Amino acid sequence: MSVSGLSKRFGDRQAVSGLTFEVTRGRAFGLLGPNGSGKTTTVRLLTGLLRPDGGEVALFGERLTEASADGLRARIGVQTDTSLYPSLSARENLRAWGELYGLSRATLDVRIDEVLEVLGLSERAGSLVGQLSKGMRQKLAVGRAVLHTPELLFLDEPTAGLDPEAANDLIAYLTGMVRAANTTVIICTHQLHGLETLCDDIGILKDGTLLTAGDVPTLLHRKWPAQRYSVTVGSDPARAAEVISSVDGLTAEVVAGEVTFSTADEDAVPAAVAALVRHDVPVRAVVPQRPTIEQLYFATLAEEGAA
Amino acid sequence: MIDRQRVWALMRKDWLEISRNKQAIAPLAIVPLLFAAIIPAAVILVGNGGLLRTSVNGLQSFLDNLPDGIVPSGYTVEQTVVHTVIIYFLAPFFLLIPVMVATIVGSSSFVGEKERRTVEGLLYTPLTNRELVLGKVLVSVVPSVLVTWVSFVVYTVVVNSLGASVMGGLFFPTWSWVVLVVVLVPLVSFLATSLIVAVSGRSKTMQGAQSTAVVIILPVVGLLIGQATGLMLFDITVALVAALVLLAIDVAAFFLVVKQFHRERVITSL
């Protein structure tokens, strides 16, 4: 997917402004932003439901236009939280959707069972959607979006309203699917927990503007070039911090009983450990404290707010 | 190009939903029962001239203005009243059945989706605008035609069983009625539903769509029905010409509705 200068205005409100980013096949892109930042408008623009005021979108190498949109949508799955039919059962919802995407009866029978099984909904297959819990409906909406094995999957707040365990399960399922089926995923959310396992790339959106976009390690490294390490020692942490600080270019401190230091030079880490060993400080563990997408998100928004 | 499988899938899904909506189903049974059984039965049972002619507004004037040769010669006053009411006077009312059914089902299937916001999911599917509109129109047209045809059978049974003694044997249906029910009903239903889907695109609630349908569509279609049935019942050639004209109007209305259907307008009005 290639997006270039995408803009959309509703009346005097600029909903989306000059979005430019790319997502290559088989990668998961997290479009992150607070409520009202333009995530849903972006999905609607990327699927051809809204006509942009400026810029263009290409999907699977083909320019998205009014004429090409219907054909391209056959290769896309979209999960939204409101589109299930409450008076139909879980199985009936899936069947109706599979038929709309042209799946044969035999294929549908297999796929519906597979999807229900993977999402843990097999026992509720005959229950009306209106009788399912919020979490089950969320899972079913995702199941419906992946039923026809789309090449590109849009997920709009898929973990909203899920308890942490269910959210983890869903993220794990999506991660497995992305890796196994080479599906490209665009996940729009402000629920940041667990995204590290799924997202290869992210974009942070605020007031319709993309503040930053790119692959996660690069963005994190750009934001925090120095890597933070936490050292667990078997003796006085203050003395350990003193020893590490004696190594050229390192400054250690004790935070909540743990010795930590930051460095952009990976070779400095064994040097710090060697110094501790030389000074008879038992080293139990050295753990890199990788910054998270959540930290990057809040730091980026805070930076934007300060500017 | 229209993908029939997708249109059929949409229709099946909608019918399944409607079949579980008692509020939508109840009028589908009550209205035809009224027009196909209760009113004709009442006409025949009180069809002894005076009471019926004075109590039904416009009937006396209708009887006075019947062209010559419409009522078979030798009929008694009672037979004339029953014949004209059953054959001619009730035809336009009878044709309102598909319009009413289409209004109920059409507003439920399209505006209902908007109201519940489920339409957004549909817009993300590969359904083209033409398939979406056609599916939504046929979802209403098929049951409205079927309900009307069943009503026609009921009407036939009721008027013949109750009226045979008055009329001296079976007297219904006439060929004009057969043409009217078989040809005109689907065409009228298609037109009414297309207009309702057009109106639905601008309505946010089912009540809103039904109100607009009652205020704008029913009078227009009703007028059309009145004129068409008046002409058709008196002459089969005119009936077939009228049906062709209506077919052309249907096709034009459908393409106009498709042209006016914009996903952006639908999605931004949710």
XYZ file of C-alpha atoms in Angstrom:
577
model
C 0.000 0.000 0.000
C 1.338 3.366 -0.985
C -0.200 6.599 0.286
C 0.917 9.941 -0.997
C -0.230 13.388 0.156
C -3.664 12.114 1.184
C -5.993 14.876 2.392
C -9.643 15.131 3.289
C -11.698 18.044 4.553
C -15.255 18.004 5.937
C -16.627 21.530 5.810
C -14.131 23.716 7.630
C -12.512 20.799 9.448
C -9.361 19.298 7.982
C -9.847 15.623 8.887
C -6.682 14.297 7.274
C -3.795 16.303 5.943
C -1.026 15.226 3.582
C -0.625 11.615 4.754
C 2.307 9.874 3.134
C 3.487 6.384 4.025
C 4.003 2.909 2.608
C 3.279 -0.567 3.896
C 4.883 -3.485 2.127
C 3.287 -6.910 1.743
C 3.164 -9.090 4.818
C 3.888 -6.295 7.300
C 1.685 -4.973 10.043
C 1.298 -1.210 10.272
C -0.096 0.356 13.434
C -1.897 3.617 12.788
C -1.930 5.077 16.266
C -3.615 8.189 17.525
C -6.045 9.548 20.069
C -9.808 9.630 19.442
C -10.674 12.069 16.666
C -7.176 12.053 15.219
C -8.384 10.860 11.801
C -7.778 7.100 11.970
C -11.263 6.053 10.827
C -11.313 8.701 8.092
C -7.960 7.354 6.922
C -9.322 3.791 6.718
C -12.323 5.033 4.760
C -10.033 6.872 2.368
C -7.748 3.856 1.976
C -10.709 1.622 1.118
C -12.317 4.038 -1.321
C -15.377 4.844 0.785
C -14.387 8.479 0.879
C -13.014 10.423 -2.027
C -9.859 12.334 -1.093
C -9.553 16.057 -1.722
C -5.908 15.547 -2.546
C -3.263 12.876 -2.864
C -3.595 9.286 -3.946
C -3.587 5.710 -2.750
C -2.258 2.631 -4.530
C -3.201 -0.871 -3.362
C -1.443 -3.966 -4.685
C 0.250 -1.699 -7.206
C -3.044 -0.398 -8.593
C -4.248 3.166 -8.140
C -7.383 3.356 -6.001
C -10.104 5.106 -7.970
C -13.898 4.996 -8.013
C -13.687 2.516 -10.890
C -11.084 0.225 -9.307
C -12.366 0.388 -5.711
C -14.921 -2.458 -5.873
C -12.422 -4.901 -7.372
C -9.735 -3.926 -4.878
C -12.151 -4.295 -1.966
C -12.565 -7.991 -2.829
C -8.933 -8.430 -1.712
C -9.414 -6.466 1.497
C -10.954 -7.350 4.845
C -12.201 -4.659 7.203
C -13.139 -5.131 10.831
C -15.266 -2.470 12.454
C -17.005 -2.761 15.778
C -20.531 -1.969 14.587
C -21.048 -4.019 11.495
C -22.259 -7.385 12.824
C -25.947 -8.264 12.547
C -27.333 -8.767 16.057
C -30.366 -10.803 14.972
C -28.199 -13.350 13.140
C -26.107 -16.018 14.828
C -22.317 -15.967 14.773
C -22.328 -18.657 12.079
C -24.991 -16.855 10.021
C -22.999 -13.625 10.157
C -19.916 -15.404 8.878
C -21.859 -17.272 6.197
C -23.515 -14.105 4.890
C -20.147 -12.390 4.647
C -18.423 -15.311 2.986
C -21.174 -15.409 0.363
C -20.757 -11.691 -0.305
C -17.089 -12.378 -1.026
C -17.995 -15.207 -3.387
C -16.789 -18.179 -1.306
C -18.303 -21.503 -2.314
C -20.518 -23.382 0.128
C -17.884 -26.091 0.679
C -15.084 -23.582 1.262
C -17.311 -21.577 3.560
C -18.196 -24.587 5.702
C -14.512 -25.281 6.272
C -13.467 -21.659 6.777
C -16.294 -20.863 9.196
C -15.384 -23.830 11.390
C -11.700 -22.897 11.235
C -12.270 -19.266 12.154
C -14.696 -20.084 14.969
C -12.247 -22.654 16.334
C -9.232 -20.343 16.230
C -11.162 -17.540 17.901
C -12.572 -19.867 20.560
C -16.156 -19.278 19.466
C -17.116 -22.763 18.273
C -19.448 -23.361 21.194
C -21.264 -20.083 20.552
C -21.588 -20.552 16.792
C -25.371 -20.786 17.024
C -25.835 -17.891 19.451
C -27.321 -14.662 18.186
C -24.702 -11.944 18.032
C -26.883 -9.731 20.226
C -26.452 -12.312 22.984
C -22.640 -12.462 22.785
C -20.332 -10.554 25.113
C -18.480 -7.503 23.833
C -15.249 -9.499 23.659
C -16.856 -12.279 21.642
C -18.367 -9.770 19.224
C -14.966 -8.146 18.765
C -13.422 -11.517 17.980
C -16.258 -12.401 15.630
C -15.860 -9.099 13.783
C -12.198 -9.926 13.262
C -13.178 -13.446 12.195
C -15.580 -12.064 9.639
C -12.916 -9.743 8.246
C -10.399 -12.586 7.778
C -12.908 -15.195 6.562
C -12.096 -14.755 2.873
C -8.334 -14.706 3.592
C -7.770 -11.111 2.493
C -4.408 -9.894 1.310
C -4.879 -6.645 3.181
C -6.665 -6.428 6.507
C -7.877 -3.262 8.213
C -8.588 -3.492 11.911
C -10.328 -0.630 13.688
C -9.765 -0.799 17.445
C -9.872 -4.618 17.471
C -9.007 -4.906 21.161
C -11.320 -2.167 22.438
C -13.371 -3.464 25.320
C -11.438 -6.727 25.628
C -9.940 -7.851 28.919
C -6.125 -8.075 28.847
C -6.127 -11.843 28.380
C -8.567 -11.709 25.471
C -6.655 -8.790 23.941
C -3.406 -10.772 24.178
C -5.068 -13.814 22.583
C -6.405 -11.734 19.729
C -3.078 -10.017 19.113
C -1.363 -13.415 19.186
C -3.850 -14.786 16.641
C -3.393 -11.781 14.373
C 0.371 -11.991 14.653
C 0.286 -15.669 13.720
C -1.981 -14.962 10.786
C 0.180 -12.132 9.464
C 3.287 -14.296 9.605
C 1.643 -17.456 8.219
C -0.494 -16.010 5.429
C 1.712 -13.044 4.537
C -1.277 -10.795 5.146
C -0.698 -7.070 5.302
C -2.401 -5.530 8.314
C -3.326 -1.947 9.095
C -4.369 -1.719 12.723
C -5.895 1.550 13.930
C -5.895 1.850 17.663
C -5.092 3.813 20.747
C -4.867 0.596 22.801
C -1.112 0.216 22.736
C -0.635 -2.833 24.898
C 0.956 -5.773 23.112
C 1.487 -4.016 19.802
C 5.218 -4.822 19.814
C 4.510 -8.433 18.905
C 2.274 -7.495 15.972
C 3.409 -4.215 14.459
C 6.432 -3.994 12.202
C 5.727 -0.378 11.327
C 3.761 2.394 12.971
C 2.479 5.843 12.187
C 1.359 8.295 14.855
C -1.533 10.471 13.843
C -2.733 13.619 15.567
C -5.302 16.085 14.277
C -5.161 14.425 10.870
C -1.406 14.818 10.519
C 1.097 11.988 10.595
C 3.660 13.009 13.200
C 5.974 10.123 12.462
C 5.945 6.857 10.482
C 8.358 4.051 9.826
C 9.534 0.683 11.058
C 9.452 0.334 14.824
C 13.164 -0.333 15.591
C 14.252 2.622 13.446
C 11.745 4.985 15.042
C 12.735 3.865 18.526
C 16.418 4.197 17.745
C 15.880 7.612 16.237
C 14.010 8.709 19.338
C 16.346 7.095 21.850
C 19.722 6.469 20.186
C 21.209 5.289 23.474
C 20.092 1.875 24.675
C 19.196 1.628 28.344
C 20.446 -1.407 30.339
C 19.434 -2.655 33.729
C 22.043 -4.536 35.781
C 21.175 -6.862 38.650
C 24.055 -7.346 41.032
C 24.596 -9.532 44.106
C 26.031 -6.745 46.274
C 25.662 -3.015 46.957
C 23.994 -1.383 43.909
C 25.544 2.000 44.694
C 29.033 0.518 44.510
C 28.128 -1.239 41.257
C 26.953 2.081 39.786
C 30.228 3.649 40.821
C 32.221 0.873 39.111
C 30.217 1.140 35.879
C 30.605 4.911 35.850
C 34.374 4.423 35.949
C 34.177 2.882 32.454
C 34.915 5.413 29.758
C 31.729 7.088 28.489
C 29.282 5.435 30.910
C 27.239 6.991 33.683
C 25.225 4.648 35.850
C 22.599 5.399 38.450
C 20.490 3.443 40.877
C 16.783 3.570 40.160
C 14.397 1.708 42.437
C 17.229 -0.506 43.689
C 18.439 -1.386 40.198
C 21.573 -0.168 38.502
C 20.887 1.348 35.083
C 22.971 3.023 32.433
C 22.511 4.140 28.836
C 24.852 3.855 25.888
C 24.698 3.971 22.130
C 27.871 1.848 21.976
C 27.087 -1.846 22.344
C 30.779 -2.633 23.058
C 30.505 -0.637 26.270
C 28.249 -3.287 27.789
C 30.868 -6.081 28.058
C 33.329 -3.451 29.272
C 30.925 -2.544 32.105
C 30.449 -6.221 33.019
C 34.237 -6.806 32.968
C 34.747 -3.835 35.290
C 32.159 -5.212 37.733
C 33.834 -8.639 37.690
C 37.265 -7.076 38.236
C 35.901 -5.295 41.297
C 34.363 -8.526 42.681
C 30.785 -7.366 42.113
C 28.689 -10.441 41.314
C 26.666 -9.812 38.149
C 23.383 -11.689 38.061
C 21.844 -10.192 34.917
C 22.212 -7.461 32.331
C 18.944 -6.721 30.602
C 18.440 -4.228 27.800
C 15.450 -2.033 28.623
C 13.948 -1.592 25.203
C 11.650 1.384 24.857
C 8.108 0.446 23.919
C 5.736 1.667 21.231
C 3.660 3.094 24.063
C 6.613 5.196 25.267
C 7.308 6.355 21.744
C 3.644 7.259 21.262
C 3.414 9.385 24.374
C 6.822 10.968 23.820
C 5.878 11.894 20.245
C 2.521 13.355 21.267
C 4.140 15.245 24.155
C 6.795 16.644 21.841
C 4.108 17.745 19.403
C 2.097 19.309 22.246
C 5.174 21.212 23.474
C 5.892 22.462 19.955
C -21.729 -6.282 -14.759
C -23.800 -7.546 -11.889
C -22.574 -10.456 -9.797
C -25.782 -12.407 -9.125
C -24.241 -14.435 -6.315
C -23.391 -11.289 -4.356
C -26.855 -9.818 -4.905
C -28.455 -13.092 -3.834
C -26.215 -13.277 -0.758
C -27.305 -9.782 0.257
C -30.972 -10.670 -0.244
C -30.701 -13.888 1.782
C -29.009 -12.045 4.619
C -31.707 -9.363 4.649
C -34.569 -11.843 4.528
C -33.090 -13.754 7.421
C -32.956 -10.526 9.416
C -36.446 -9.423 8.440
C -37.908 -12.838 9.229
C -36.768 -12.309 12.831
C -38.234 -8.824 13.093
C -41.808 -9.187 14.317
C -42.513 -5.479 13.875
C -41.763 -5.817 10.174
C -43.538 -9.134 9.708
C -46.865 -8.274 11.370
C -47.988 -5.635 8.819
C -47.046 -8.029 6.011
C -49.832 -10.305 7.197
C -52.369 -7.747 8.407
C -52.507 -5.383 5.420
C -53.070 -8.084 2.770
C -55.630 -9.763 4.996
C -57.541 -6.492 5.131
C -57.485 -5.897 1.377
C -57.771 -9.498 0.210
C -60.325 -10.890 2.618
C -62.036 -8.491 5.016
C -62.952 -5.650 2.643
C -64.160 -7.840 -0.257
C -66.112 -10.022 2.162
C -67.764 -6.943 3.607
C -68.546 -5.654 0.127
C -70.278 -8.859 -0.848
C -72.072 -9.351 2.446
C -73.483 -5.795 2.512
C -73.506 -5.394 -1.220
C -77.205 -4.836 -1.451
C -76.891 -1.402 -2.990
C -77.845 1.419 -0.684
C -75.717 0.910 2.402
C -72.506 0.243 0.495
C -73.003 3.035 -2.001
C -73.640 5.646 0.666
C -71.043 4.478 3.155
C -68.048 4.106 0.790
C -66.844 7.552 -0.187
C -66.757 8.044 -3.968
C -68.401 4.735 -4.831
C -71.674 6.273 -6.012
C -69.821 8.682 -8.264
C -67.695 5.761 -9.532
C -70.837 3.778 -10.353
C -72.473 6.757 -12.066
C -69.479 7.308 -14.338
C -68.870 3.735 -15.459
C -68.561 3.551 -19.255
C -71.230 1.676 -21.145
C -70.697 -2.035 -21.609
C -68.483 -2.427 -18.548
C -71.116 -4.281 -16.560
C -72.571 -7.345 -18.301
C -76.147 -6.785 -19.394
C -78.911 -8.294 -17.335
C -77.231 -7.725 -13.955
C -79.420 -6.730 -11.039
C -78.505 -3.617 -9.032
C -76.982 -5.823 -6.347
C -74.919 -7.763 -8.911
C -73.803 -4.499 -10.568
C -72.552 -3.117 -7.278
C -70.686 -6.316 -6.336
C -69.258 -6.674 -9.849
C -67.999 -3.102 -10.145
C -66.630 -2.941 -6.616
C -64.871 -6.299 -6.754
C -63.617 -5.973 -10.330
C -62.935 -2.246 -10.650
C -63.233 -0.192 -7.485
C -60.931 -2.292 -5.266
C -58.200 -2.814 -7.852
C -56.211 0.356 -7.045
C -56.486 -0.338 -3.323
C -55.388 -3.891 -3.913
C -52.339 -2.609 -5.742
C -51.337 -0.595 -2.732
C -50.406 -3.892 -1.048
C -47.021 -4.195 -2.820
C -46.351 -0.517 -2.196
C -47.066 -0.873 1.508
C -45.028 -4.056 1.835
C -42.191 -2.445 -0.096
C -42.307 0.585 2.198
C -42.065 -1.565 5.306
C -39.421 -3.984 4.059
C -37.468 -1.387 2.077
C -37.152 1.061 4.927
C -36.262 -1.758 7.311
C -33.613 -3.282 5.094
C -31.824 -0.111 4.076
C -32.435 2.609 6.665
C -32.445 -0.121 9.313
C -28.859 -0.874 8.315
C -28.013 2.803 8.587
C -29.712 3.088 11.936
C -27.772 0.119 13.305
C -24.639 1.331 11.472
C -24.218 -2.141 9.949
C -24.286 -0.541 6.506
C -20.666 0.521 6.987
C -19.609 -3.129 6.878
C -21.529 -3.639 3.632
C -19.857 -0.641 2.045
C -16.456 -2.242 2.660
C -17.424 -5.374 0.713
C -16.896 -5.811 -3.035
C -20.612 -5.131 -3.663
C -20.826 -2.482 -6.371
C -23.298 0.382 -5.986
C -25.479 -1.237 -8.619
C -25.451 -4.605 -6.837
C -26.140 -3.001 -3.482
C -29.096 -0.998 -4.773
C -30.451 -3.914 -6.808
C -30.147 -6.270 -3.838
C -31.875 -3.847 -1.520
C -34.649 -3.224 -4.066
C -35.231 -6.924 -4.736
C -35.228 -7.695 -1.006
C -38.453 -5.692 -0.887
C -39.855 -6.418 -4.333
C -39.833 -10.215 -4.051
C -41.819 -10.470 -0.789
C -44.135 -7.635 -1.801
C -44.957 -9.417 -5.072
C -45.356 -12.768 -3.337
C -47.567 -11.289 -0.625
C -49.690 -9.616 -3.302
C -49.987 -12.802 -5.336
C -50.995 -14.771 -2.259
C -53.476 -11.990 -1.490
C -54.785 -12.291 -5.029
C -55.406 -16.004 -4.524
C -57.122 -15.306 -1.196
C -59.154 -12.511 -2.820
C -60.189 -14.878 -5.612
C -61.277 -17.566 -3.182
C -63.114 -15.118 -0.897
C -65.014 -13.239 -3.596
C -65.979 -16.390 -5.471
C -67.031 -18.362 -2.428
C -69.015 -15.487 -0.937
C -70.164 -13.955 -4.199
C -71.089 -16.994 -6.256
C -74.621 -17.046 -4.873
C -75.124 -13.332 -5.620
C -73.427 -13.453 -9.017
C -74.797 -16.800 -10.100
C -71.420 -18.579 -10.328
C -67.674 -17.938 -10.414
C -66.994 -14.417 -11.674
C -63.403 -13.661 -10.693
C -60.635 -13.156 -11.840
C -61.026 -11.431 -15.157
C -58.179 -11.366 -17.692
C -57.610 -7.704 -16.903
C -57.008 -8.622 -13.264
C -54.575 -11.362 -14.220
C -52.554 -8.906 -16.318
C -52.773 -6.348 -13.569
C -51.523 -8.707 -10.862
C -48.941 -10.581 -12.897
C -47.496 -7.628 -14.825
C -48.332 -4.437 -13.001
C -47.705 -5.552 -9.428
C -43.972 -6.336 -9.900
C -43.478 -3.122 -11.866
C -45.254 -0.944 -9.322
C -43.438 -2.674 -6.494
C -40.055 -2.158 -8.170
C -40.779 1.535 -8.724
C -41.994 2.109 -5.176
C -38.994 0.310 -3.692
C -36.505 2.169 -5.873
C -37.984 5.444 -4.680
C -37.867 4.263 -1.075
C -34.208 3.274 -1.390
C -33.543 6.713 -2.903
C -35.303 8.378 0.023
C -33.568 6.036 2.477
C -30.189 7.319 1.384
C -31.100 10.641 2.940
C -32.948 9.377 6.004
C -31.267 8.534 9.258
C -34.061 6.555 10.867
C -36.659 4.029 9.727
C -39.444 6.271 10.989
C -38.001 9.140 8.961
C -37.851 7.031 5.814
C -41.366 5.683 6.314
C -42.729 9.188 6.955
C -41.085 10.473 3.783
C -42.422 7.467 1.897
C -45.940 8.114 3.165
C -45.810 11.824 2.370
C -44.001 11.759 -0.972
C -43.939 8.275 -2.489
C -47.333 6.814 -1.652
C -49.334 9.712 -3.144
C -47.269 9.682 -6.347
C -47.382 5.927 -6.742
C -51.000 5.851 -5.631
C -51.931 8.362 -8.311
C -50.045 6.328 -10.865
C -51.772 3.164 -9.714
C -55.171 4.823 -9.841
C -54.672 6.043 -13.360
C -53.014 2.866 -14.591
C -55.561 0.473 -13.155
C -58.418 2.620 -14.386
C -57.063 2.360 -17.895
C -55.882 -1.209 -17.699
C -59.054 -2.733 -16.386
C -61.074 -1.405 -19.288
C -58.685 -2.448 -22.088
C -55.970 -5.097 -22.184
C -54.069 -3.369 -24.998
C -53.923 -0.201 -22.941
C -52.850 -2.351 -20.019
C -49.893 -3.764 -21.910
C -48.855 -0.327 -23.187
C -49.116 1.062 -19.658
C -46.991 -1.836 -18.412
C -44.312 -1.044 -21.022
C -44.313 2.602 -20.002
C -44.031 1.579 -16.364
C -41.164 -0.775 -17.217
C -39.308 2.118 -18.849
C -39.960 4.276 -15.775
C -38.692 1.443 -13.537
C -35.444 1.088 -15.490
C -34.895 4.854 -15.514
C -35.670 5.107 -11.793
C -33.259 2.275 -10.964
C -30.354 3.801 -12.852
C -31.121 7.205 -11.372
C -31.057 5.756 -7.863
C -27.752 3.975 -8.571
C -26.294 7.204 -9.935
C -27.431 9.106 -6.873
C -26.000 6.491 -4.503
C -22.717 7.729 -3.055
C -20.882 5.743 -0.396
C -19.407 8.938 0.973
C -22.847 10.426 1.531
C -24.058 7.259 3.245
C -21.019 6.894 5.481
C -20.891 10.536 6.507
C -24.582 10.593 7.383
C -24.285 7.743 9.907
